[in-house]
Amino acid sequence: MSELIEKIGICVERGKVNKASPFPPDMKGLDGADEYTKLAIEAKTSADAILQACNDGMQRVGEKFGKNLVFVPELLMAAKAMHAVMAHLKPFFQSGTVKTKGTFILGTVAGDLHDIGKNLVSMVIEGNGWKVIDLGVDVKAPRFIQKISENPGCVVGLSALLTTTIANMANTIKEIKTTSPTTKVIVGGAPLTAGSAQEMGADGYARDPQAAVALLNSIGVS
Amino acid sequence: MKFNFPITELESDTFLIQPDSSVIDLSIDEIAEESGYERGMIPDYFRDIIAESIAQCRSISRPVCGYRILSVNKEHSSPESIAIGDIRFNCQKIVKARLNNADQVAIFSCTIGSEMETYASRCFEEGDAVKGHFADVIASAAVEFLTDLLHNHIAESILTQQLNVTNRFSPGYCGWPVSEQKTLFSFFPNDFCGIKVTDSSLMLPKKSTSGIIGIGSSVKREPYTCNRCSQKECTYRMYRASRSGGR
C-alpha cells in the first residue's frame, strides 16, 4: 500500500497523468496518477494518505521550480496529474471524509483583462488541495465581497498585470478589509513587489504560482 | 525579413500594413528559451506542443500594423519628455535619452488579432493548460516579431533620405507610464489597426504593441540595454533575451 502511495507522489511530482500520457518520456507506457489512485482506493488506502502524497509531490516539484530545475510547463503537468487524483477523491470530499485545505477566491481586478497568469495560479493552487473559486477577469470589489460572505474563512487572491490597475487592486483590498477585516488577501502580478503589496494593505505577495501555494499554506484558514 | 505586402497610406504620413499571418516566423528553440529552458533542453513532449501552437499561430492570427511619422517639438520637450506639437509624452529619462537627437518620430502599433488569445483561453478551459501556456507565450512572441518587421520596414523606408532610426519604446516599459497609451493612440485615426484602448490603458486585442521610434540623421539603433530597467519579468526583455541568447 505504501508503495502505491509513493508512486502517486512520484507521478504528481513528475506530471505523469495516466498511462496514455507520453510525458515524462522516461515514464512513457507506465501507469500514472490516475491508475495508481484507482488501485490505492481499491486497496482501501485512506483518502487522506493519498492527498498527502499529492501534496508532497507538488511540494517537491515546487521546490524544483524555485531552483529553476523545472519550469511552468512541468508545474502545470504536475497540477494536471494532481487533478487526475482529485477526480478519484471527489466522493471523499463530498462525503466529508477528507477536507480541502480551504477556499481560495481568485480574480483579476477591475479594469484588467489578463487571465493567463491567474489561470496558472488557479491550477497550481487547486492542485495543492485548495478549493478554488475563480471569478475571472475585470472583477469589481462588490463581487469579491459577495463571494467572501458566501465562503467564510476563505482567502482571497487578486491579480493585476497593468500599473494602471494597481490602484483598483488597492481599492479592492480596502473595500474587502472594510467589510471583512479578518479575510486574508494575497496579491500577485508583474508590476507588483512585496513592498507595494504591503503598502496597499495586502497580507502577502506571491511572485509565482508556487510562492502563492507556500503563502496560502502558511496563512492557512481561520 | 522585409514586408512584401501592400502598404496603404491612410492620410498624410500615416501607413497601414496587413501582412499574411504566414509572415510570423518563430522557432521552437526561441519559445523554449522564453519559457526558461536552455537551448536543446526542453522535453520533446513540449517541443511538439510548441510546434503545434506555432503552426496554429501562423494559421489563425490576423496581423495588422501601422505607423505615423510626426515632427518633434524640441522646444516643448524636456530631459524626461518628448513633445509632438503641443502634446508631451512623459516617457522618462531612459527613453528620452535615446530620443534626444530625433527630429521626427514614428508612432506605431501592431497586433496579431484576438484569435490566439481565444485559442489559449480555450486550451485552459479544456484542461490543456500546457498548450494554453505555450499558446500565450507564442502569441506574445509573434506580436513582437511583427513589430520587429515593422521597425525594420520603417528603418528601410527612410534610408533614402539619409535618416536612421532609434530603438523602439512603449508606454509601460522603461518607466514610461502605461497610461500614456491613450495619448499615443490619439495620434492615430479611430480604430487604427483594429486596436482599442480601455480606460485602464490596456490594448485590445491583448496581443498588441504600440510605441515610438526616433528618426533623425544623428540617431542610431543600439543593442537593447534591458539591464538598466527594473522590470525583470518584462515580456519584451524575455523576448529580446531569447533572440540574443542571454538575459
GROMACS .gro file of C-alpha atoms in nm:
model
  469
    1MET     CA    1   0.000   0.000   0.000
    2SER     CA    2   0.281   0.243   0.090
    3GLU     CA    3   0.436   0.162  -0.247
    4LEU     CA    4   0.120   0.282  -0.422
    5ILE     CA    5   0.122   0.599  -0.216
    6GLU     CA    6   0.484   0.659  -0.307
    7LYS     CA    7   0.406   0.606  -0.676
    8ILE     CA    8   0.117   0.853  -0.664
    9GLY     CA    9   0.350   1.112  -0.516
   10ILE     CA   10   0.611   1.047  -0.784
   11CYS     CA   11   0.351   1.068  -1.063
   12VAL     CA   12   0.232   1.404  -0.933
   13GLU     CA   13   0.587   1.532  -0.895
   14ARG     CA   14   0.682   1.420  -1.248
   15GLY     CA   15   0.349   1.518  -1.407
   16LYS     CA   16   0.259   1.164  -1.514
   17VAL     CA   17  -0.116   1.194  -1.555
   18ASN     CA   18  -0.211   0.849  -1.680
   19LYS     CA   19  -0.083   0.553  -1.877
   20ALA     CA   20  -0.175   0.712  -2.212
   21SER     CA   21   0.025   1.026  -2.139
   22PRO     CA   22   0.367   1.026  -2.312
   23PHE     CA   23   0.501   1.269  -2.050
   24PRO     CA   24   0.752   1.243  -1.892
   25PRO     CA   25   0.938   1.046  -2.162
   26ASP     CA   26   1.110   0.811  -1.915
   27MET     CA   27   0.768   0.704  -1.778
   28LYS     CA   28   0.603   0.651  -2.118
   29GLY     CA   29   0.378   0.345  -2.118
   30LEU     CA   30   0.374   0.319  -1.739
   31ASP     CA   31   0.074   0.370  -1.516
   32GLY     CA   32   0.017   0.726  -1.397
   33ALA     CA   33  -0.153   0.916  -1.117
   34ASP     CA   34  -0.494   0.812  -1.249
   35GLU     CA   35  -0.428   0.437  -1.245
   36TYR     CA   36  -0.233   0.429  -0.917
   37THR     CA   37  -0.501   0.629  -0.736
   38LYS     CA   38  -0.768   0.389  -0.857
   39LEU     CA   39  -0.560   0.097  -0.730
   40ALA     CA   40  -0.494   0.271  -0.399
   41ILE     CA   41  -0.863   0.333  -0.340
   42GLU     CA   42  -0.944  -0.030  -0.428
   43ALA     CA   43  -0.679  -0.131  -0.173
   44LYS     CA   44  -0.866   0.077   0.089
   45THR     CA   45  -0.587   0.331   0.122
   46SER     CA   46  -0.714   0.630   0.315
   47ALA     CA   47  -0.803   0.932   0.106
   48ASP     CA   48  -0.604   1.147   0.348
   49ALA     CA   49  -0.290   0.944   0.278
   50ILE     CA   50  -0.343   0.979  -0.098
   51LEU     CA   51  -0.398   1.352  -0.061
   52GLN     CA   52  -0.083   1.386   0.147
   53ALA     CA   53   0.118   1.201  -0.119
   54CYS     CA   54  -0.011   1.450  -0.377
   55ASN     CA   55   0.078   1.746  -0.162
   56ASP     CA   56   0.426   1.603  -0.107
   57GLY     CA   57   0.464   1.554  -0.483
   58MET     CA   58   0.351   1.910  -0.553
   59GLN     CA   59   0.585   2.033  -0.281
   60ARG     CA   60   0.881   1.858  -0.444
   61VAL     CA   61   0.807   1.990  -0.794
   62GLY     CA   62   0.753   2.333  -0.641
   63GLU     CA   63   1.098   2.321  -0.486
   64LYS     CA   64   1.247   2.227  -0.822
   65PHE     CA   65   1.059   2.518  -0.980
   66GLY     CA   66   1.204   2.752  -0.719
   67LYS     CA   67   1.553   2.634  -0.815
   68ASN     CA   68   1.487   2.670  -1.192
   69LEU     CA   69   1.528   2.294  -1.237
   70VAL     CA   70   1.181   2.279  -1.394
   71PHE     CA   71   0.960   2.549  -1.546
   72VAL     CA   72   0.593   2.643  -1.574
   73PRO     CA   73   0.506   2.357  -1.817
   74GLU     CA   74   0.630   2.092  -1.569
   75LEU     CA   75   0.443   2.266  -1.289
   76LEU     CA   76   0.125   2.254  -1.499
   77MET     CA   77   0.176   1.887  -1.581
   78ALA     CA   78   0.213   1.817  -1.207
   79ALA     CA   79  -0.108   2.008  -1.142
   80LYS     CA   80  -0.279   1.806  -1.415
   81ALA     CA   81  -0.164   1.480  -1.253
   82MET     CA   82  -0.293   1.610  -0.921
   83HIS     CA   83  -0.627   1.681  -1.085
   84ALA     CA   84  -0.640   1.321  -1.206
   85VAL     CA   85  -0.600   1.211  -0.844
   86MET     CA   86  -0.859   1.461  -0.725
   87ALA     CA   87  -1.116   1.322  -0.967
   88HIS     CA   88  -1.098   0.992  -0.778
   89LEU     CA   89  -1.107   1.166  -0.439
   90LYS     CA   90  -1.412   1.376  -0.523
   91PRO     CA   91  -1.658   1.140  -0.349
   92PHE     CA   92  -1.447   1.159  -0.032
   93PHE     CA   93  -1.457   1.538  -0.038
   94GLN     CA   94  -1.832   1.531  -0.098
   95SER     CA   95  -1.891   1.294   0.194
   96GLY     CA   96  -1.662   1.498   0.420
   97THR     CA   97  -1.418   1.208   0.472
   98VAL     CA   98  -1.141   1.440   0.359
   99LYS     CA   99  -1.136   1.816   0.358
  100THR     CA  100  -0.980   2.071   0.129
  101LYS     CA  101  -0.716   2.296   0.282
  102GLY     CA  102  -0.955   2.585   0.248
  103THR     CA  103  -1.128   2.803  -0.008
  104PHE     CA  104  -0.933   3.040  -0.228
  105ILE     CA  105  -1.126   3.309  -0.415
  106LEU     CA  106  -0.929   3.437  -0.711
  107GLY     CA  107  -0.976   3.708  -0.971
  108THR     CA  108  -0.811   3.972  -1.188
  109VAL     CA  109  -0.907   4.314  -1.056
  110ALA     CA  110  -1.139   4.568  -1.220
  111GLY     CA  111  -1.008   4.721  -1.540
  112ASP     CA  112  -0.765   4.438  -1.610
  113LEU     CA  113  -0.845   4.155  -1.852
  114HIS     CA  114  -0.529   3.944  -1.821
  115ASP     CA  115  -0.606   3.587  -1.728
  116ILE     CA  116  -0.318   3.356  -1.820
  117GLY     CA  117  -0.115   3.419  -1.505
  118LYS     CA  118  -0.425   3.391  -1.292
  119ASN     CA  119  -0.519   3.063  -1.463
  120LEU     CA  120  -0.176   2.919  -1.388
  121VAL     CA  121  -0.208   3.015  -1.023
  122SER     CA  122  -0.559   2.871  -1.010
  123MET     CA  123  -0.446   2.532  -1.145
  124VAL     CA  124  -0.146   2.500  -0.918
  125ILE     CA  125  -0.333   2.603  -0.604
  126GLU     CA  126  -0.622   2.370  -0.680
  127GLY     CA  127  -0.364   2.101  -0.739
  128ASN     CA  128  -0.238   2.164  -0.387
  129GLY     CA  129  -0.567   2.070  -0.229
  130TRP     CA  130  -0.748   2.403  -0.210
  131LYS     CA  131  -1.099   2.465  -0.335
  132VAL     CA  132  -1.058   2.746  -0.589
  133ILE     CA  133  -1.337   2.981  -0.688
  134ASP     CA  134  -1.214   3.166  -0.996
  135LEU     CA  135  -1.416   3.482  -1.054
  136GLY     CA  136  -1.244   3.556  -1.385
  137VAL     CA  137  -1.118   3.894  -1.506
  138ASP     CA  138  -1.229   4.256  -1.456
  139VAL     CA  139  -1.373   4.165  -1.115
  140LYS     CA  140  -1.506   4.457  -0.913
  141ALA     CA  141  -1.482   4.472  -0.533
  142PRO     CA  142  -1.853   4.401  -0.461
  143ARG     CA  143  -1.823   4.067  -0.643
  144PHE     CA  144  -1.528   3.963  -0.424
  145ILE     CA  145  -1.716   4.078  -0.114
  146GLN     CA  146  -2.026   3.879  -0.211
  147LYS     CA  147  -1.821   3.561  -0.258
  148ILE     CA  148  -1.634   3.619   0.070
  149SER     CA  149  -1.967   3.636   0.254
  150GLU     CA  150  -2.071   3.307   0.094
  151ASN     CA  151  -1.741   3.139   0.190
  152PRO     CA  152  -1.647   3.230   0.549
  153GLY     CA  153  -1.281   3.178   0.628
  154CYS     CA  154  -1.172   3.194   0.265
  155VAL     CA  155  -0.851   3.352   0.142
  156VAL     CA  156  -0.867   3.599  -0.147
  157GLY     CA  157  -0.615   3.630  -0.431
  158LEU     CA  158  -0.600   3.940  -0.652
  159SER     CA  159  -0.416   3.956  -0.982
  160ALA     CA  160  -0.317   4.255  -1.198
  161LEU     CA  161  -0.077   4.299  -1.487
  162LEU     CA  162  -0.112   4.669  -1.554
  163THR     CA  163   0.035   4.951  -1.349
  164THR     CA  164  -0.289   5.140  -1.417
  165THR     CA  165  -0.495   4.875  -1.237
  166ILE     CA  166  -0.277   4.868  -0.925
  167ALA     CA  167  -0.493   5.149  -0.787
  168ASN     CA  168  -0.800   4.929  -0.842
  169MET     CA  169  -0.625   4.648  -0.657
  170ALA     CA  170  -0.553   4.877  -0.363
  171ASN     CA  171  -0.916   4.994  -0.357
  172THR     CA  172  -1.040   4.634  -0.374
  173ILE     CA  173  -0.826   4.540  -0.074
  174LYS     CA  174  -0.953   4.845   0.113
  175GLU     CA  175  -1.316   4.757   0.045
  176ILE     CA  176  -1.264   4.391   0.139
  177LYS     CA  177  -1.089   4.486   0.462
  178THR     CA  178  -1.365   4.735   0.546
  179THR     CA  179  -1.642   4.477   0.520
  180SER     CA  180  -1.440   4.172   0.622
  181PRO     CA  181  -1.133   4.277   0.826
  182THR     CA  182  -1.018   3.923   0.907
  183THR     CA  183  -1.017   3.800   0.547
  184LYS     CA  184  -0.663   3.744   0.424
  185VAL     CA  185  -0.582   3.892   0.085
  186ILE     CA  186  -0.278   3.796  -0.120
  187VAL     CA  187  -0.173   3.963  -0.444
  188GLY     CA  188   0.040   3.891  -0.749
  189GLY     CA  189   0.122   4.030  -1.091
  190ALA     CA  190   0.408   4.174  -1.293
  191PRO     CA  191   0.401   4.534  -1.169
  192LEU     CA  192   0.393   4.436  -0.800
  193THR     CA  193   0.662   4.389  -0.542
  194ALA     CA  194   0.646   4.271  -0.182
  195GLY     CA  195   0.682   4.634  -0.079
  196SER     CA  196   0.400   4.767  -0.294
  197ALA     CA  197   0.178   4.477  -0.181
  198GLN     CA  198   0.240   4.568   0.181
  199GLU     CA  199   0.176   4.937   0.112
  200MET     CA  200  -0.165   4.863  -0.035
  201GLY     CA  201  -0.262   4.655   0.269
  202ALA     CA  202  -0.228   4.303   0.127
  203ASP     CA  203  -0.148   4.020   0.368
  204GLY     CA  204   0.102   3.869   0.128
  205TYR     CA  205   0.266   3.887  -0.212
  206ALA     CA  206   0.342   3.592  -0.440
  207ARG     CA  207   0.569   3.637  -0.741
  208ASP     CA  208   0.476   3.299  -0.897
  209PRO     CA  209   0.225   3.013  -0.853
  210GLN     CA  210   0.447   2.815  -0.619
  211ALA     CA  211   0.506   3.118  -0.399
  212ALA     CA  212   0.128   3.157  -0.383
  213VAL     CA  213   0.095   2.798  -0.261
  214ALA     CA  214   0.361   2.849   0.006
  215LEU     CA  215   0.191   3.170   0.115
  216LEU     CA  216  -0.152   3.009   0.133
  217ASN     CA  217  -0.022   2.714   0.329
  218SER     CA  218   0.146   2.949   0.575
  219ILE     CA  219  -0.162   3.169   0.611
  220GLY     CA  220  -0.399   2.874   0.643
  221VAL     CA  221  -0.765   2.933   0.708
  222SER     CA  222  -0.938   3.095   1.000
  223MET     CA  223   1.296   3.992  -4.341
  224LYS     CA  224   1.107   4.256  -4.543
  225PHE     CA  225   0.738   4.327  -4.571
  226ASN     CA  226   0.625   4.213  -4.911
  227PHE     CA  227   0.269   4.331  -4.864
  228PRO     CA  228   0.074   4.632  -4.987
  229ILE     CA  229   0.117   4.941  -4.772
  230THR     CA  230  -0.178   5.176  -4.759
  231GLU     CA  231  -0.131   5.547  -4.688
  232LEU     CA  232  -0.448   5.633  -4.496
  233GLU     CA  233  -0.373   6.003  -4.465
  234SER     CA  234  -0.060   6.213  -4.479
  235ASP     CA  235   0.232   6.015  -4.333
  236THR     CA  236   0.002   5.751  -4.177
  237PHE     CA  237   0.053   5.399  -4.312
  238LEU     CA  238  -0.128   5.069  -4.262
  239ILE     CA  239   0.012   4.724  -4.345
  240GLN     CA  240  -0.181   4.395  -4.337
  241PRO     CA  241   0.066   4.111  -4.385
  242ASP     CA  242  -0.033   3.748  -4.421
  243SER     CA  243  -0.012   3.550  -4.097
  244SER     CA  244   0.243   3.319  -4.259
  245VAL     CA  245   0.495   3.603  -4.221
  246ILE     CA  246   0.523   3.511  -3.850
  247ASP     CA  247   0.845   3.314  -3.824
  248LEU     CA  248   0.916   3.175  -3.477
  249SER     CA  249   1.140   2.887  -3.382
  250ILE     CA  250   1.072   2.619  -3.124
  251ASP     CA  251   1.406   2.694  -2.958
  252GLU     CA  252   1.334   3.060  -2.900
  253ILE     CA  253   0.993   2.984  -2.749
  254ALA     CA  254   1.156   2.720  -2.530
  255GLU     CA  255   1.413   2.972  -2.416
  256GLU     CA  256   1.144   3.228  -2.337
  257SER     CA  257   0.986   2.960  -2.119
  258GLY     CA  258   1.311   2.917  -1.926
  259TYR     CA  259   1.475   2.616  -2.094
  260GLU     CA  260   1.835   2.622  -2.205
  261ARG     CA  261   1.881   2.551  -2.574
  262GLY     CA  262   1.807   2.187  -2.654
  263MET     CA  263   1.695   2.106  -2.300
  264ILE     CA  264   1.316   2.119  -2.343
  265PRO     CA  265   1.142   1.777  -2.336
  266ASP     CA  266   1.022   1.654  -2.677
  267TYR     CA  267   0.664   1.642  -2.549
  268PHE     CA  268   0.672   2.020  -2.500
  269ARG     CA  269   0.859   2.074  -2.830
  270ASP     CA  270   0.570   1.905  -3.010
  271ILE     CA  271   0.315   2.126  -2.834
  272ILE     CA  272   0.518   2.437  -2.923
  273ALA     CA  273   0.542   2.328  -3.287
  274GLU     CA  274   0.165   2.275  -3.300
  275SER     CA  275   0.095   2.613  -3.140
  276ILE     CA  276   0.336   2.796  -3.374
  277ALA     CA  277   0.156   2.639  -3.670
  278GLN     CA  278  -0.176   2.745  -3.515
  279CYS     CA  279  -0.045   3.099  -3.471
  280ARG     CA  280   0.068   3.117  -3.835
  281SER     CA  281  -0.271   2.987  -3.940
  282ILE     CA  282  -0.521   3.187  -3.736
  283SER     CA  283  -0.353   3.517  -3.650
  284ARG     CA  284  -0.464   3.834  -3.827
  285PRO     CA  285  -0.160   4.063  -3.823
  286VAL     CA  286  -0.209   4.433  -3.881
  287CYS     CA  287   0.037   4.713  -3.817
  288GLY     CA  288   0.083   5.077  -3.895
  289TYR     CA  289   0.263   5.397  -3.815
  290ARG     CA  290   0.257   5.771  -3.841
  291ILE     CA  291   0.557   5.998  -3.892
  292LEU     CA  292   0.549   6.321  -3.688
  293SER     CA  293   0.789   6.605  -3.615
  294VAL     CA  294   0.935   6.652  -3.267
  295ASN     CA  295   0.871   6.982  -3.092
  296LYS     CA  296   1.210   7.018  -2.925
  297GLU     CA  297   1.117   7.345  -2.753
  298HIS     CA  298   0.838   7.177  -2.561
  299SER     CA  299   1.044   6.867  -2.480
  300SER     CA  300   1.240   6.817  -2.157
  301PRO     CA  301   1.501   6.568  -2.025
  302GLU     CA  302   1.211   6.343  -1.925
  303SER     CA  303   0.962   6.412  -2.201
  304ILE     CA  304   0.925   6.440  -2.576
  305ALA     CA  305   0.672   6.674  -2.734
  306ILE     CA  306   0.487   6.640  -3.062
  307GLY     CA  307   0.308   6.964  -3.136
  308ASP     CA  308   0.155   7.069  -2.805
  309ILE     CA  309   0.128   6.714  -2.674
  310ARG     CA  310   0.400   6.593  -2.441
  311PHE     CA  311   0.486   6.229  -2.367
  312ASN     CA  312   0.632   6.186  -2.018
  313CYS     CA  313   0.848   5.900  -2.136
  314GLN     CA  314   1.106   5.941  -1.855
  315LYS     CA  315   1.483   5.963  -1.871
  316ILE     CA  316   1.577   5.619  -2.006
  317VAL     CA  317   1.357   5.662  -2.313
  318LYS     CA  318   1.413   6.034  -2.363
  319ALA     CA  319   1.792   5.997  -2.355
  320ARG     CA  320   1.767   5.771  -2.659
  321LEU     CA  321   1.530   6.003  -2.844
  322ASN     CA  322   1.727   6.322  -2.774
  323ASN     CA  323   1.864   6.369  -3.125
  324ALA     CA  324   1.546   6.265  -3.303
  325ASP     CA  325   1.393   6.527  -3.533
  326GLN     CA  326   1.095   6.309  -3.611
  327VAL     CA  327   0.927   6.007  -3.455
  328ALA     CA  328   0.733   5.714  -3.593
  329ILE     CA  329   0.442   5.630  -3.367
  330PHE     CA  330   0.341   5.272  -3.433
  331SER     CA  331   0.102   4.996  -3.336
  332CYS     CA  332   0.088   4.626  -3.419
  333THR     CA  333  -0.148   4.341  -3.343
  334ILE     CA  334  -0.190   3.976  -3.431
  335GLY     CA  335  -0.565   3.995  -3.356
  336SER     CA  336  -0.756   3.819  -3.079
  337GLU     CA  337  -0.757   3.468  -3.229
  338MET     CA  338  -0.454   3.335  -3.040
  339GLU     CA  339  -0.574   3.464  -2.704
  340THR     CA  340  -0.910   3.296  -2.766
  341TYR     CA  341  -0.726   2.976  -2.858
  342ALA     CA  342  -0.513   2.993  -2.541
  343SER     CA  343  -0.818   3.050  -2.321
  344ARG     CA  344  -0.996   2.757  -2.485
  345CYS     CA  345  -0.698   2.531  -2.417
  346PHE     CA  346  -0.715   2.623  -2.048
  347GLU     CA  347  -1.092   2.567  -2.038
  348GLU     CA  348  -1.046   2.224  -2.194
  349GLY     CA  349  -0.787   2.129  -1.931
  350ASP     CA  350  -0.482   2.158  -2.154
  351ALA     CA  351  -0.302   2.423  -1.955
  352VAL     CA  352   0.042   2.346  -2.103
  353LYS     CA  353  -0.086   2.411  -2.453
  354GLY     CA  354  -0.264   2.724  -2.328
  355HIS     CA  355   0.055   2.846  -2.166
  356PHE     CA  356   0.265   2.795  -2.477
  357ALA     CA  357  -0.005   2.950  -2.699
  358ASP     CA  358   0.013   3.261  -2.485
  359VAL     CA  359   0.394   3.275  -2.494
  360ILE     CA  360   0.390   3.221  -2.872
  361ALA     CA  361   0.129   3.491  -2.926
  362SER     CA  362   0.341   3.740  -2.731
  363ALA     CA  363   0.650   3.645  -2.932
  364ALA     CA  364   0.450   3.669  -3.256
  365VAL     CA  365   0.342   4.027  -3.200
  366GLU     CA  366   0.699   4.124  -3.104
  367PHE     CA  367   0.822   3.953  -3.422
  368LEU     CA  368   0.569   4.152  -3.623
  369THR     CA  369   0.685   4.469  -3.450
  370ASP     CA  370   1.046   4.382  -3.542
  371LEU     CA  371   0.937   4.362  -3.907
  372LEU     CA  372   0.762   4.697  -3.887
  373HIS     CA  373   1.065   4.852  -3.716
  374ASN     CA  374   1.291   4.724  -3.995
  375HIS     CA  375   1.048   4.846  -4.259
  376ILE     CA  376   1.044   5.199  -4.114
  377ALA     CA  377   1.424   5.199  -4.097
  378GLU     CA  378   1.449   5.095  -4.465
  379SER     CA  379   1.183   5.340  -4.582
  380ILE     CA  380   1.381   5.641  -4.455
  381LEU     CA  381   1.727   5.523  -4.561
  382THR     CA  382   1.692   5.704  -4.895
  383GLN     CA  383   1.663   6.031  -4.701
  384GLN     CA  384   1.991   5.952  -4.519
  385LEU     CA  385   1.799   5.910  -4.192
  386ASN     CA  386   1.831   5.649  -3.920
  387VAL     CA  387   1.601   5.511  -3.651
  388THR     CA  388   1.640   5.456  -3.277
  389ASN     CA  389   1.529   5.153  -3.082
  390ARG     CA  390   1.158   5.137  -3.014
  391PHE     CA  391   0.998   5.228  -2.682
  392SER     CA  392   0.650   5.163  -2.547
  393PRO     CA  393   0.427   5.301  -2.272
  394GLY     CA  394   0.452   5.066  -1.975
  395TYR     CA  395   0.820   4.991  -2.035
  396CYS     CA  396   1.143   5.158  -1.919
  397GLY     CA  397   0.946   5.365  -1.667
  398TRP     CA  398   0.715   5.525  -1.926
  399PRO     CA  399   0.366   5.525  -1.768
  400VAL     CA  400   0.128   5.289  -1.948
  401SER     CA  401  -0.148   5.548  -1.902
  402GLU     CA  402   0.011   5.742  -2.191
  403GLN     CA  403  -0.110   5.468  -2.424
  404LYS     CA  404  -0.422   5.678  -2.472
  405THR     CA  405  -0.218   5.984  -2.571
  406LEU     CA  406  -0.023   5.774  -2.817
  407PHE     CA  407  -0.337   5.641  -2.984
  408SER     CA  408  -0.480   5.995  -3.007
  409PHE     CA  409  -0.235   6.046  -3.297
  410PHE     CA  410  -0.397   5.765  -3.498
  411PRO     CA  411  -0.727   5.758  -3.688
  412ASN     CA  412  -1.011   5.586  -3.497
  413ASP     CA  413  -0.989   5.207  -3.477
  414PHE     CA  414  -0.635   5.213  -3.617
  415CYS     CA  415  -0.517   4.851  -3.672
  416GLY     CA  416  -0.844   4.742  -3.506
  417ILE     CA  417  -0.693   4.818  -3.164
  418LYS     CA  418  -0.896   4.970  -2.883
  419VAL     CA  419  -0.754   5.117  -2.563
  420THR     CA  420  -0.951   5.057  -2.243
  421ASP     CA  421  -0.991   5.307  -1.958
  422SER     CA  422  -0.704   5.129  -1.784
  423SER     CA  423  -0.487   5.172  -2.098
  424LEU     CA  424  -0.500   4.805  -2.191
  425MET     CA  425  -0.489   4.742  -2.564
  426LEU     CA  426  -0.749   4.508  -2.710
  427PRO     CA  427  -0.669   4.267  -2.869
  428LYS     CA  428  -0.427   4.199  -2.585
  429LYS     CA  429  -0.156   4.071  -2.818
  430SER     CA  430  -0.080   4.418  -2.949
  431THR     CA  431   0.213   4.655  -2.924
  432SER     CA  432   0.247   5.029  -2.957
  433GLY     CA  433   0.525   5.276  -2.915
  434ILE     CA  434   0.758   5.534  -3.056
  435ILE     CA  435   1.072   5.520  -3.271
  436GLY     CA  436   1.302   5.819  -3.306
  437ILE     CA  437   1.410   5.929  -3.655
  438GLY     CA  438   1.699   6.159  -3.748
  439SER     CA  439   2.035   6.192  -3.914
  440SER     CA  440   2.224   6.155  -3.588
  441VAL     CA  441   2.026   5.882  -3.409
  442LYS     CA  442   2.108   5.513  -3.407
  443ARG     CA  443   1.965   5.176  -3.319
  444GLU     CA  444   2.164   5.030  -3.031
  445PRO     CA  445   2.178   4.692  -2.861
  446TYR     CA  446   1.898   4.674  -2.605
  447THR     CA  447   2.008   4.763  -2.254
  448CYS     CA  448   1.733   4.593  -2.060
  449ASN     CA  449   1.966   4.552  -1.762
  450ARG     CA  450   1.915   4.924  -1.693
  451CYS     CA  451   1.546   4.868  -1.625
  452SER     CA  452   1.400   4.735  -1.300
  453GLN     CA  453   1.131   4.518  -1.468
  454LYS     CA  454   1.300   4.176  -1.453
  455GLU     CA  455   0.994   3.978  -1.571
  456CYS     CA  456   0.917   4.210  -1.865
  457THR     CA  457   0.782   4.025  -2.171
  458TYR     CA  458   0.992   4.232  -2.407
  459ARG     CA  459   1.307   4.168  -2.203
  460MET     CA  460   1.246   3.792  -2.226
  461TYR     CA  461   1.174   3.817  -2.599
  462ARG     CA  462   1.498   4.006  -2.663
  463ALA     CA  463   1.693   3.764  -2.444
  464SER     CA  464   1.562   3.464  -2.636
  465ARG     CA  465   1.672   3.628  -2.962
  466SER     CA  466   2.017   3.723  -2.834
  467GLY     CA  467   2.090   3.417  -2.622
  468GLY     CA  468   2.110   3.573  -2.277
  469ARG     CA  469   1.928   3.779  -2.018
   0.00000   0.00000   0.00000
